[in-house]
JSON list of N, CA and C in Angstrom, two decimals:
[
{"chain": "A", "resi": 634, "resn": "ARG", "atom": "N", "xyz": [0.85, -1.20, 0.00]},
{"chain": "A", "resi": 634, "resn": "ARG", "atom": "CA", "xyz": [0.00, 0.00, 0.00]},
{"chain": "A", "resi": 634, "resn": "ARG", "atom": "C", "xyz": [0.88, 1.24, 0.00]},
{"chain": "A", "resi": 635, "resn": "SER", "atom": "N", "xyz": [0.57, 2.17, -0.83]},
{"chain": "A", "resi": 635, "resn": "SER", "atom": "CA", "xyz": [1.39, 3.38, -0.90]},
{"chain": "A", "resi": 635, "resn": "SER", "atom": "C", "xyz": [1.04, 4.32, 0.24]},
{"chain": "A", "resi": 636, "resn": "PHE", "atom": "N", "xyz": [1.93, 5.26, 0.51]},
{"chain": "A", "resi": 636, "resn": "PHE", "atom": "CA", "xyz": [1.77, 6.20, 1.61]},
{"chain": "A", "resi": 636, "resn": "PHE", "atom": "C", "xyz": [0.47, 6.98, 1.46]},
{"chain": "A", "resi": 637, "resn": "SER", "atom": "N", "xyz": [0.11, 7.33, 0.24]},
{"chain": "A", "resi": 637, "resn": "SER", "atom": "CA", "xyz": [-1.07, 8.17, 0.01]},
{"chain": "A", "resi": 637, "resn": "SER", "atom": "C", "xyz": [-2.37, 7.44, 0.32]},
{"chain": "A", "resi": 638, "resn": "SER", "atom": "N", "xyz": [-2.35, 6.12, 0.39]},
{"chain": "A", "resi": 638, "resn": "SER", "atom": "CA", "xyz": [-3.58, 5.39, 0.67]},
{"chain": "A", "resi": 638, "resn": "SER", "atom": "C", "xyz": [-3.70, 5.02, 2.15]},
{"chain": "A", "resi": 639, "resn": "GLN", "atom": "N", "xyz": [-2.93, 5.67, 2.99]},
{"chain": "A", "resi": 639, "resn": "GLN", "atom": "CA", "xyz": [-3.06, 5.43, 4.43]},
{"chain": "A", "resi": 639, "resn": "GLN", "atom": "C", "xyz": [-4.44, 5.85, 4.90]},
{"chain": "A", "resi": 640, "resn": "THR", "atom": "N", "xyz": [-4.96, 5.16, 5.90]},
{"chain": "A", "resi": 640, "resn": "THR", "atom": "CA", "xyz": [-6.20, 5.61, 6.52]},
{"chain": "A", "resi": 640, "resn": "THR", "atom": "C", "xyz": [-5.90, 6.86, 7.35]},
{"chain": "A", "resi": 641, "resn": "ASP", "atom": "N", "xyz": [-6.93, 7.58, 7.74]},
{"chain": "A", "resi": 641, "resn": "ASP", "atom": "CA", "xyz": [-6.74, 8.76, 8.59]},
{"chain": "A", "resi": 641, "resn": "ASP", "atom": "C", "xyz": [-6.03, 8.39, 9.89]},
{"chain": "A", "resi": 642, "resn": "GLY", "atom": "N", "xyz": [-6.44, 7.26, 10.45]},
{"chain": "A", "resi": 642, "resn": "GLY", "atom": "CA", "xyz": [-5.83, 6.81, 11.70]},
{"chain": "A", "resi": 642, "resn": "GLY", "atom": "C", "xyz": [-4.35, 6.49, 11.55]},
{"chain": "A", "resi": 643, "resn": "GLU", "atom": "N", "xyz": [-4.01, 5.80, 10.46]},
{"chain": "A", "resi": 643, "resn": "GLU", "atom": "CA", "xyz": [-2.60, 5.48, 10.20]},
{"chain": "A", "resi": 643, "resn": "GLU", "atom": "C", "xyz": [-1.79, 6.75, 10.04]},
{"chain": "A", "resi": 644, "resn": "ALA", "atom": "N", "xyz": [-2.34, 7.71, 9.31]},
{"chain": "A", "resi": 644, "resn": "ALA", "atom": "CA", "xyz": [-1.64, 8.98, 9.08]},
{"chain": "A", "resi": 644, "resn": "ALA", "atom": "C", "xyz": [-1.45, 9.73, 10.39]},
{"chain": "A", "resi": 645, "resn": "ARG", "atom": "N", "xyz": [-2.47, 9.72, 11.24]},
{"chain": "A", "resi": 645, "resn": "ARG", "atom": "CA", "xyz": [-2.39, 10.43, 12.53]},
{"chain": "A", "resi": 645, "resn": "ARG", "atom": "C", "xyz": [-1.32, 9.80, 13.43]},
{"chain": "A", "resi": 646, "resn": "VAL", "atom": "N", "xyz": [-1.34, 8.47, 13.54]},
{"chain": "A", "resi": 646, "resn": "VAL", "atom": "CA", "xyz": [-0.36, 7.78, 14.38]},
{"chain": "A", "resi": 646, "resn": "VAL", "atom": "C", "xyz": [1.05, 7.99, 13.83]},
{"chain": "A", "resi": 647, "resn": "THR", "atom": "N", "xyz": [1.20, 7.93, 12.50]},
{"chain": "A", "resi": 647, "resn": "THR", "atom": "CA", "xyz": [2.50, 8.16, 11.88]},
{"chain": "A", "resi": 647, "resn": "THR", "atom": "C", "xyz": [3.00, 9.57, 12.20]},
{"chain": "A", "resi": 648, "resn": "ARG", "atom": "N", "xyz": [2.12, 10.55, 12.09]},
{"chain": "A", "resi": 648, "resn": "ARG", "atom": "CA", "xyz": [2.49, 11.95, 12.36]},
{"chain": "A", "resi": 648, "resn": "ARG", "atom": "C", "xyz": [2.98, 12.12, 13.81]},
{"chain": "A", "resi": 649, "resn": "VAL", "atom": "N", "xyz": [2.26, 11.53, 14.75]},
{"chain": "A", "resi": 649, "resn": "VAL", "atom": "CA", "xyz": [2.66, 11.62, 16.16]},
{"chain": "A", "resi": 649, "resn": "VAL", "atom": "C", "xyz": [4.03, 10.98, 16.37]},
{"chain": "A", "resi": 650, "resn": "LEU", "atom": "N", "xyz": [4.24, 9.81, 15.77]},
{"chain": "A", "resi": 650, "resn": "LEU", "atom": "CA", "xyz": [5.52, 9.11, 15.93]},
{"chain": "A", "resi": 650, "resn": "LEU", "atom": "C", "xyz": [6.66, 9.90, 15.29]},
{"chain": "A", "resi": 651, "resn": "ARG", "atom": "N", "xyz": [6.42, 10.53, 14.15]},
{"chain": "A", "resi": 651, "resn": "ARG", "atom": "CA", "xyz": [7.47, 11.35, 13.51]},
{"chain": "A", "resi": 651, "resn": "ARG", "atom": "C", "xyz": [7.85, 12.53, 14.40]},
{"chain": "A", "resi": 652, "resn": "GLU", "atom": "N", "xyz": [6.86, 13.11, 15.07]},
{"chain": "A", "resi": 652, "resn": "GLU", "atom": "CA", "xyz": [7.15, 14.23, 15.98]},
{"chain": "A", "resi": 652, "resn": "GLU", "atom": "C", "xyz": [7.93, 13.76, 17.20]},
{"chain": "A", "resi": 653, "resn": "GLU", "atom": "N", "xyz": [7.52, 12.63, 17.76]},
{"chain": "A", "resi": 653, "resn": "GLU", "atom": "CA", "xyz": [8.12, 12.13, 19.00]},
{"chain": "A", "resi": 653, "resn": "GLU", "atom": "C", "xyz": [9.48, 11.46, 18.77]},
{"chain": "A", "resi": 654, "resn": "PHE", "atom": "N", "xyz": [9.70, 10.92, 17.59]},
{"chain": "A", "resi": 654, "resn": "PHE", "atom": "CA", "xyz": [10.95, 10.24, 17.27]},
{"chain": "A", "resi": 654, "resn": "PHE", "atom": "C", "xyz": [11.57, 10.86, 16.02]},
{"chain": "A", "resi": 655, "resn": "PRO", "atom": "N", "xyz": [12.10, 12.08, 16.15]},
{"chain": "A", "resi": 655, "resn": "PRO", "atom": "CA", "xyz": [12.64, 12.78, 14.97]},
{"chain": "A", "resi": 655, "resn": "PRO", "atom": "C", "xyz": [13.84, 12.06, 14.33]},
{"chain": "A", "resi": 656, "resn": "ARG", "atom": "N", "xyz": [14.50, 11.19, 15.07]},
{"chain": "A", "resi": 656, "resn": "ARG", "atom": "CA", "xyz": [15.65, 10.48, 14.52]},
{"chain": "A", "resi": 656, "resn": "ARG", "atom": "C", "xyz": [15.28, 9.13, 13.92]},
{"chain": "A", "resi": 657, "resn": "ALA", "atom": "N", "xyz": [13.99, 8.84, 13.84]},
{"chain": "A", "resi": 657, "resn": "ALA", "atom": "CA", "xyz": [13.55, 7.55, 13.28]},
{"chain": "A", "resi": 657, "resn": "ALA", "atom": "C", "xyz": [13.92, 7.46, 11.81]},
{"chain": "A", "resi": 658, "resn": "SER", "atom": "N", "xyz": [14.50, 6.32, 11.44]},
{"chain": "A", "resi": 658, "resn": "SER", "atom": "CA", "xyz": [14.88, 6.11, 10.04]},
{"chain": "A", "resi": 658, "resn": "SER", "atom": "C", "xyz": [13.77, 5.39, 9.29]},
{"chain": "A", "resi": 659, "resn": "ALA", "atom": "N", "xyz": [12.84, 4.77, 10.03]},
{"chain": "A", "resi": 659, "resn": "ALA", "atom": "CA", "xyz": [11.71, 4.09, 9.39]},
{"chain": "A", "resi": 659, "resn": "ALA", "atom": "C", "xyz": [10.54, 4.03, 10.36]},
{"chain": "A", "resi": 660, "resn": "ILE", "atom": "N", "xyz": [9.37, 4.39, 9.85]},
{"chain": "A", "resi": 660, "resn": "ILE", "atom": "CA", "xyz": [8.14, 4.27, 10.63]},
{"chain": "A", "resi": 660, "resn": "ILE", "atom": "C", "xyz": [7.08, 3.69, 9.71]},
{"chain": "A", "resi": 661, "resn": "LYS", "atom": "N", "xyz": [6.46, 2.61, 10.15]},
{"chain": "A", "resi": 661, "resn": "LYS", "atom": "CA", "xyz": [5.39, 2.00, 9.36]},
{"chain": "A", "resi": 661, "resn": "LYS", "atom": "C", "xyz": [4.23, 1.72, 10.30]},
{"chain": "A", "resi": 662, "resn": "VAL", "atom": "N", "xyz": [3.08, 2.25, 9.97]},
{"chain": "A", "resi": 662, "resn": "VAL", "atom": "CA", "xyz": [1.87, 2.07, 10.78]},
{"chain": "A", "resi": 662, "resn": "VAL", "atom": "C", "xyz": [0.81, 1.42, 9.90]},
{"chain": "A", "resi": 663, "resn": "VAL", "atom": "N", "xyz": [0.26, 0.29, 10.37]},
{"chain": "A", "resi": 663, "resn": "VAL", "atom": "CA", "xyz": [-0.75, -0.42, 9.60]},
{"chain": "A", "resi": 663, "resn": "VAL", "atom": "C", "xyz": [-1.96, -0.67, 10.49]},
{"chain": "A", "resi": 664, "resn": "ASP", "atom": "N", "xyz": [-3.14, -0.28, 9.99]},
{"chain": "A", "resi": 664, "resn": "ASP", "atom": "CA", "xyz": [-4.40, -0.56, 10.69]},
{"chain": "A", "resi": 664, "resn": "ASP", "atom": "C", "xyz": [-4.72, -2.03, 10.41]},
{"chain": "A", "resi": 665, "resn": "ILE", "atom": "N", "xyz": [-4.64, -2.87, 11.45]},
{"chain": "A", "resi": 665, "resn": "ILE", "atom": "CA", "xyz": [-4.88, -4.31, 11.26]},
{"chain": "A", "resi": 665, "resn": "ILE", "atom": "C", "xyz": [-6.28, -4.70, 11.72]},
{"chain": "A", "resi": 666, "resn": "SER", "atom": "N", "xyz": [-7.15, -3.68, 11.88]},
{"chain": "A", "resi": 666, "resn": "SER", "atom": "CA", "xyz": [-8.53, -3.95, 12.30]},
{"chain": "A", "resi": 666, "resn": "SER", "atom": "C", "xyz": [-9.49, -3.81, 11.11]},
{"chain": "A", "resi": 667, "resn": "GLY", "atom": "N", "xyz": [-8.94, -3.81, 9.91]},
{"chain": "A", "resi": 667, "resn": "GLY", "atom": "CA", "xyz": [-9.80, -3.71, 8.73]},
{"chain": "A", "resi": 667, "resn": "GLY", "atom": "C", "xyz": [-10.21, -2.28, 8.40]},
{"chain": "A", "resi": 668, "resn": "GLY", "atom": "N", "xyz": [-9.50, -1.31, 8.96]},
{"chain": "A", "resi": 668, "resn": "GLY", "atom": "CA", "xyz": [-9.76, 0.08, 8.63]},
{"chain": "A", "resi": 668, "resn": "GLY", "atom": "C", "xyz": [-10.57, 0.85, 9.64]},
{"chain": "A", "resi": 669, "resn": "CYS", "atom": "N", "xyz": [-11.01, 0.19, 10.71]},
{"chain": "A", "resi": 669, "resn": "CYS", "atom": "CA", "xyz": [-11.85, 0.91, 11.68]},
{"chain": "A", "resi": 669, "resn": "CYS", "atom": "C", "xyz": [-11.03, 1.62, 12.76]},
{"chain": "A", "resi": 670, "resn": "GLY", "atom": "N", "xyz": [-9.72, 1.43, 12.78]},
{"chain": "A", "resi": 670, "resn": "GLY", "atom": "CA", "xyz": [-8.88, 2.16, 13.72]},
{"chain": "A", "resi": 670, "resn": "GLY", "atom": "C", "xyz": [-8.82, 1.59, 15.12]},
{"chain": "A", "resi": 671, "resn": "ALA", "atom": "N", "xyz": [-9.26, 0.34, 15.29]},
{"chain": "A", "resi": 671, "resn": "ALA", "atom": "CA", "xyz": [-9.27, -0.25, 16.63]},
{"chain": "A", "resi": 671, "resn": "ALA", "atom": "C", "xyz": [-7.94, -0.91, 17.00]},
{"chain": "A", "resi": 672, "resn": "MET", "atom": "N", "xyz": [-7.17, -1.33, 16.01]},
{"chain": "A", "resi": 672, "resn": "MET", "atom": "CA", "xyz": [-5.91, -2.02, 16.30]},
{"chain": "A", "resi": 672, "resn": "MET", "atom": "C", "xyz": [-4.88, -1.68, 15.24]},
{"chain": "A", "resi": 673, "resn": "TYR", "atom": "N", "xyz": [-3.68, -1.39, 15.70]},
{"chain": "A", "resi": 673, "resn": "TYR", "atom": "CA", "xyz": [-2.60, -1.01, 14.79]},
{"chain": "A", "resi": 673, "resn": "TYR", "atom": "C", "xyz": [-1.37, -1.86, 15.04]},
{"chain": "A", "resi": 674, "resn": "GLU", "atom": "N", "xyz": [-0.60, -2.02, 13.97]},
{"chain": "A", "resi": 674, "resn": "GLU", "atom": "CA", "xyz": [0.72, -2.63, 14.07]},
{"chain": "A", "resi": 674, "resn": "GLU", "atom": "C", "xyz": [1.71, -1.54, 13.68]},
{"chain": "A", "resi": 675, "resn": "ILE", "atom": "N", "xyz": [2.70, -1.33, 14.55]},
{"chain": "A", "resi": 675, "resn": "ILE", "atom": "CA", "xyz": [3.67, -0.27, 14.35]},
{"chain": "A", "resi": 675, "resn": "ILE", "atom": "C", "xyz": [5.06, -0.86, 14.28]},
{"chain": "A", "resi": 676, "resn": "HIS", "atom": "N", "xyz": [5.79, -0.48, 13.24]},
{"chain": "A", "resi": 676, "resn": "HIS", "atom": "CA", "xyz": [7.20, -0.83, 13.13]},
{"chain": "A", "resi": 676, "resn": "HIS", "atom": "C", "xyz": [7.96, 0.49, 13.12]},
{"chain": "A", "resi": 677, "resn": "ILE", "atom": "N", "xyz": [8.88, 0.63, 14.07]},
{"chain": "A", "resi": 677, "resn": "ILE", "atom": "CA", "xyz": [9.64, 1.88, 14.12]},
{"chain": "A", "resi": 677, "resn": "ILE", "atom": "C", "xyz": [11.11, 1.57, 14.38]},
{"chain": "A", "resi": 678, "resn": "GLU", "atom": "N", "xyz": [11.94, 2.14, 13.53]},
{"chain": "A", "resi": 678, "resn": "GLU", "atom": "CA", "xyz": [13.40, 1.97, 13.65]},
{"chain": "A", "resi": 678, "resn": "GLU", "atom": "C", "xyz": [13.96, 3.35, 13.97]},
{"chain": "A", "resi": 679, "resn": "SER", "atom": "N", "xyz": [14.60, 3.45, 15.13]},
{"chain": "A", "resi": 679, "resn": "SER", "atom": "CA", "xyz": [15.09, 4.76, 15.54]},
{"chain": "A", "resi": 679, "resn": "SER", "atom": "C", "xyz": [16.36, 4.67, 16.38]},
{"chain": "A", "resi": 680, "resn": "GLU", "atom": "N", "xyz": [17.21, 5.64, 16.17]},
{"chain": "A", "resi": 680, "resn": "GLU", "atom": "CA", "xyz": [18.44, 5.77, 16.96]},
{"chain": "A", "resi": 680, "resn": "GLU", "atom": "C", "xyz": [18.11, 5.99, 18.44]},
{"chain": "A", "resi": 681, "resn": "GLU", "atom": "N", "xyz": [16.95, 6.57, 18.73]},
{"chain": "A", "resi": 681, "resn": "GLU", "atom": "CA", "xyz": [16.56, 6.83, 20.12]},
{"chain": "A", "resi": 681, "resn": "GLU", "atom": "C", "xyz": [16.45, 5.55, 20.95]},
{"chain": "A", "resi": 682, "resn": "PHE", "atom": "N", "xyz": [16.30, 4.41, 20.28]},
{"chain": "A", "resi": 682, "resn": "PHE", "atom": "CA", "xyz": [16.14, 3.14, 21.00]},
{"chain": "A", "resi": 682, "resn": "PHE", "atom": "C", "xyz": [17.48, 2.50, 21.38]},
{"chain": "A", "resi": 683, "resn": "ARG", "atom": "N", "xyz": [18.58, 3.01, 20.84]},
{"chain": "A", "resi": 683, "resn": "ARG", "atom": "CA", "xyz": [19.87, 2.39, 21.10]},
{"chain": "A", "resi": 683, "resn": "ARG", "atom": "C", "xyz": [20.16, 2.36, 22.60]},
{"chain": "A", "resi": 684, "resn": "GLU", "atom": "N", "xyz": [20.75, 1.26, 23.05]},
{"chain": "A", "resi": 684, "resn": "GLU", "atom": "CA", "xyz": [21.12, 1.08, 24.46]},
{"chain": "A", "resi": 684, "resn": "GLU", "atom": "C", "xyz": [19.91, 0.91, 25.39]},
{"chain": "A", "resi": 685, "resn": "LYS", "atom": "N", "xyz": [18.71, 0.72, 24.83]},
{"chain": "A", "resi": 685, "resn": "LYS", "atom": "CA", "xyz": [17.53, 0.51, 25.67]},
{"chain": "A", "resi": 685, "resn": "LYS", "atom": "C", "xyz": [17.00, -0.90, 25.45]},
{"chain": "A", "resi": 686, "resn": "ARG", "atom": "N", "xyz": [16.46, -1.47, 26.54]},
{"chain": "A", "resi": 686, "resn": "ARG", "atom": "CA", "xyz": [15.86, -2.80, 26.42]},
{"chain": "A", "resi": 686, "resn": "ARG", "atom": "C", "xyz": [14.55, -2.69, 25.65]},
{"chain": "A", "resi": 687, "resn": "THR", "atom": "N", "xyz": [14.11, -3.80, 25.09]},
{"chain": "A", "resi": 687, "resn": "THR", "atom": "CA", "xyz": [12.87, -3.82, 24.30]},
{"chain": "A", "resi": 687, "resn": "THR", "atom": "C", "xyz": [11.70, -3.24, 25.08]},
{"chain": "A", "resi": 688, "resn": "VAL", "atom": "N", "xyz": [11.56, -3.63, 26.34]},
{"chain": "A", "resi": 688, "resn": "VAL", "atom": "CA", "xyz": [10.43, -3.12, 27.13]},
{"chain": "A", "resi": 688, "resn": "VAL", "atom": "C", "xyz": [10.50, -1.60, 27.26]},
{"chain": "A", "resi": 689, "resn": "GLN", "atom": "N", "xyz": [11.69, -1.05, 27.40]},
{"chain": "A", "resi": 689, "resn": "GLN", "atom": "CA", "xyz": [11.84, 0.40, 27.48]},
{"chain": "A", "resi": 689, "resn": "GLN", "atom": "C", "xyz": [11.47, 1.07, 26.15]},
{"chain": "A", "resi": 690, "resn": "GLN", "atom": "N", "xyz": [11.87, 0.44, 25.05]},
{"chain": "A", "resi": 690, "resn": "GLN", "atom": "CA", "xyz": [11.54, 0.96, 23.72]},
{"chain": "A", "resi": 690, "resn": "GLN", "atom": "C", "xyz": [10.02, 1.01, 23.54]},
{"chain": "A", "resi": 691, "resn": "HIS", "atom": "N", "xyz": [9.35, -0.06, 23.95]},
{"chain": "A", "resi": 691, "resn": "HIS", "atom": "CA", "xyz": [7.90, -0.13, 23.80]},
{"chain": "A", "resi": 691, "resn": "HIS", "atom": "C", "xyz": [7.21, 0.89, 24.72]},
{"chain": "A", "resi": 692, "resn": "GLN", "atom": "N", "xyz": [7.76, 1.11, 25.91]},
{"chain": "A", "resi": 692, "resn": "GLN", "atom": "CA", "xyz": [7.21, 2.12, 26.81]},
{"chain": "A", "resi": 692, "resn": "GLN", "atom": "C", "xyz": [7.32, 3.51, 26.18]},
{"chain": "A", "resi": 693, "resn": "MET", "atom": "N", "xyz": [8.41, 3.78, 25.49]},
{"chain": "A", "resi": 693, "resn": "MET", "atom": "CA", "xyz": [8.58, 5.07, 24.81]},
{"chain": "A", "resi": 693, "resn": "MET", "atom": "C", "xyz": [7.50, 5.27, 23.75]},
{"chain": "A", "resi": 694, "resn": "VAL", "atom": "N", "xyz": [7.21, 4.22, 23.00]},
{"chain": "A", "resi": 694, "resn": "VAL", "atom": "CA", "xyz": [6.18, 4.30, 21.95]},
{"chain": "A", "resi": 694, "resn": "VAL", "atom": "C", "xyz": [4.80, 4.48, 22.59]},
{"chain": "A", "resi": 695, "resn": "ASN", "atom": "N", "xyz": [4.52, 3.70, 23.64]},
{"chain": "A", "resi": 695, "resn": "ASN", "atom": "CA", "xyz": [3.24, 3.83, 24.34]},
{"chain": "A", "resi": 695, "resn": "ASN", "atom": "C", "xyz": [3.05, 5.23, 24.89]},
{"chain": "A", "resi": 696, "resn": "GLN", "atom": "N", "xyz": [4.12, 5.79, 25.46]},
{"chain": "A", "resi": 696, "resn": "GLN", "atom": "CA", "xyz": [4.06, 7.14, 26.01]},
{"chain": "A", "resi": 696, "resn": "GLN", "atom": "C", "xyz": [3.77, 8.15, 24.90]},
{"chain": "A", "resi": 697, "resn": "ALA", "atom": "N", "xyz": [4.45, 8.01, 23.78]},
{"chain": "A", "resi": 697, "resn": "ALA", "atom": "CA", "xyz": [4.27, 8.93, 22.65]},
{"chain": "A", "resi": 697, "resn": "ALA", "atom": "C", "xyz": [2.83, 8.89, 22.13]},
{"chain": "A", "resi": 698, "resn": "LEU", "atom": "N", "xyz": [2.22, 7.71, 22.20]},
{"chain": "A", "resi": 698, "resn": "LEU", "atom": "CA", "xyz": [0.87, 7.53, 21.66]},
{"chain": "A", "resi": 698, "resn": "LEU", "atom": "C", "xyz": [-0.21, 7.49, 22.74]},
{"chain": "A", "resi": 699, "resn": "SER", "atom": "N", "xyz": [0.09, 8.01, 23.92]},
{"chain": "A", "resi": 699, "resn": "SER", "atom": "CA", "xyz": [-0.83, 7.87, 25.06]},
{"chain": "A", "resi": 699, "resn": "SER", "atom": "C", "xyz": [-2.25, 8.36, 24.75]},
{"chain": "A", "resi": 700, "resn": "GLU", "atom": "N", "xyz": [-2.39, 9.45, 24.02]},
{"chain": "A", "resi": 700, "resn": "GLU", "atom": "CA", "xyz": [-3.72, 9.96, 23.67]},
{"chain": "A", "resi": 700, "resn": "GLU", "atom": "C", "xyz": [-4.41, 9.06, 22.65]},
{"chain": "A", "resi": 701, "resn": "GLU", "atom": "N", "xyz": [-3.67, 8.64, 21.62]},
{"chain": "A", "resi": 701, "resn": "GLU", "atom": "CA", "xyz": [-4.25, 7.82, 20.55]},
{"chain": "A", "resi": 701, "resn": "GLU", "atom": "C", "xyz": [-4.67, 6.44, 21.07]},
{"chain": "A", "resi": 702, "resn": "ILE", "atom": "N", "xyz": [-3.90, 5.91, 22.03]},
{"chain": "A", "resi": 702, "resn": "ILE", "atom": "CA", "xyz": [-4.16, 4.57, 22.55]},
{"chain": "A", "resi": 702, "resn": "ILE", "atom": "C", "xyz": [-5.52, 4.49, 23.25]},
{"chain": "A", "resi": 703, "resn": "LYS", "atom": "N", "xyz": [-5.98, 5.59, 23.80]},
{"chain": "A", "resi": 703, "resn": "LYS", "atom": "CA", "xyz": [-7.26, 5.59, 24.51]},
{"chain": "A", "resi": 703, "resn": "LYS", "atom": "C", "xyz": [-8.42, 5.10, 23.65]},
{"chain": "A", "resi": 704, "resn": "SER", "atom": "N", "xyz": [-8.34, 5.32, 22.34]},
{"chain": "A", "resi": 704, "resn": "SER", "atom": "CA", "xyz": [-9.43, 4.91, 21.46]},
{"chain": "A", "resi": 704, "resn": "SER", "atom": "C", "xyz": [-9.14, 3.61, 20.72]},
{"chain": "A", "resi": 705, "resn": "MET", "atom": "N", "xyz": [-8.05, 2.93, 21.08]},
{"chain": "A", "resi": 705, "resn": "MET", "atom": "CA", "xyz": [-7.68, 1.67, 20.42]},
{"chain": "A", "resi": 705, "resn": "MET", "atom": "C", "xyz": [-8.03, 0.48, 21.30]},
{"chain": "A", "resi": 706, "resn": "HIS", "atom": "N", "xyz": [-8.22, -0.66, 20.64]},
{"chain": "A", "resi": 706, "resn": "HIS", "atom": "CA", "xyz": [-8.41, -1.92, 21.37]},
{"chain": "A", "resi": 706, "resn": "HIS", "atom": "C", "xyz": [-7.08, -2.64, 21.55]},
{"chain": "A", "resi": 707, "resn": "GLY", "atom": "N", "xyz": [-6.16, -2.41, 20.62]},
{"chain": "A", "resi": 707, "resn": "GLY", "atom": "CA", "xyz": [-4.90, -3.12, 20.69]},
{"chain": "A", "resi": 707, "resn": "GLY", "atom": "C", "xyz": [-3.83, -2.46, 19.85]},
{"chain": "A", "resi": 708, "resn": "LEU", "atom": "N", "xyz": [-2.59, -2.82, 20.19]},
{"chain": "A", "resi": 708, "resn": "LEU", "atom": "CA", "xyz": [-1.45, -2.23, 19.52]},
{"chain": "A", "resi": 708, "resn": "LEU", "atom": "C", "xyz": [-0.32, -3.25, 19.51]},
{"chain": "A", "resi": 709, "resn": "ARG", "atom": "N", "xyz": [0.22, -3.50, 18.34]},
{"chain": "A", "resi": 709, "resn": "ARG", "atom": "CA", "xyz": [1.41, -4.36, 18.23]},
{"chain": "A", "resi": 709, "resn": "ARG", "atom": "C", "xyz": [2.58, -3.44, 17.92]},
{"chain": "A", "resi": 710, "resn": "ILE", "atom": "N", "xyz": [3.62, -3.55, 18.72]},
{"chain": "A", "resi": 710, "resn": "ILE", "atom": "CA", "xyz": [4.76, -2.66, 18.55]},
{"chain": "A", "resi": 710, "resn": "ILE", "atom": "C", "xyz": [6.00, -3.49, 18.23]},
{"chain": "A", "resi": 711, "resn": "PHE", "atom": "N", "xyz": [6.71, -3.09, 17.18]},
{"chain": "A", "resi": 711, "resn": "PHE", "atom": "CA", "xyz": [7.98, -3.70, 16.81]},
{"chain": "A", "resi": 711, "resn": "PHE", "atom": "C", "xyz": [8.99, -2.56, 16.72]},
{"chain": "A", "resi": 712, "resn": "THR", "atom": "N", "xyz": [10.02, -2.62, 17.56]},
{"chain": "A", "resi": 712, "resn": "THR", "atom": "CA", "xyz": [11.03, -1.56, 17.56]},
{"chain": "A", "resi": 712, "resn": "THR", "atom": "C", "xyz": [12.40, -2.14, 17.22]},
{"chain": "A", "resi": 713, "resn": "SER", "atom": "N", "xyz": [13.24, -1.29, 16.64]},
{"chain": "A", "resi": 713, "resn": "SER", "atom": "CA", "xyz": [14.60, -1.70, 16.33]},
{"chain": "A", "resi": 713, "resn": "SER", "atom": "C", "xyz": [15.48, -0.45, 16.20]},
{"chain": "A", "resi": 714, "resn": "THR", "atom": "N", "xyz": [16.78, -0.70, 16.18]},
{"chain": "A", "resi": 714, "resn": "THR", "atom": "CA", "xyz": [17.73, 0.40, 15.96]},
{"chain": "A", "resi": 714, "resn": "THR", "atom": "C", "xyz": [18.33, 0.22, 14.57]},
{"chain": "A", "resi": 715, "resn": "PRO", "atom": "N", "xyz": [18.71, 1.31, 13.93]},
{"chain": "A", "resi": 715, "resn": "PRO", "atom": "CA", "xyz": [19.32, 1.18, 12.60]},
{"chain": "A", "resi": 715, "resn": "PRO", "atom": "C", "xyz": [20.60, 0.36, 12.67]},
{"chain": "A", "resi": 716, "resn": "LYS", "atom": "N", "xyz": [20.80, -0.45, 11.66]},
{"chain": "A", "resi": 716, "resn": "LYS", "atom": "CA", "xyz": [22.05, -1.25, 11.62]},
{"chain": "A", "resi": 716, "resn": "LYS", "atom": "C", "xyz": [23.22, -0.31, 11.33]},
{"chain": "A", "resi": 717, "resn": "PRO", "atom": "N", "xyz": [24.35, -0.52, 12.01]},
{"chain": "A", "resi": 717, "resn": "PRO", "atom": "CA", "xyz": [25.50, 0.38, 11.81]},
{"chain": "A", "resi": 717, "resn": "PRO", "atom": "C", "xyz": [26.04, 0.31, 10.39]}
]
């Protein structure tokens, strides 16, 4: 799916993540609830995650999306750091 065909929810979540993680080299947000915005899968690769445990990385993402999460049923988070 091209960037222009993102749902409103995907675009909103992507925008928040871009603001919160300015050093992210890759952000991918997919509505996995069939377009209703109830559940998202997020893949984010960012230098900000370096030297942090996975649980800490996921807490950073949850914190960044604290407002958006209130209207979601679920969230799958995949975080990584850019390969050197």
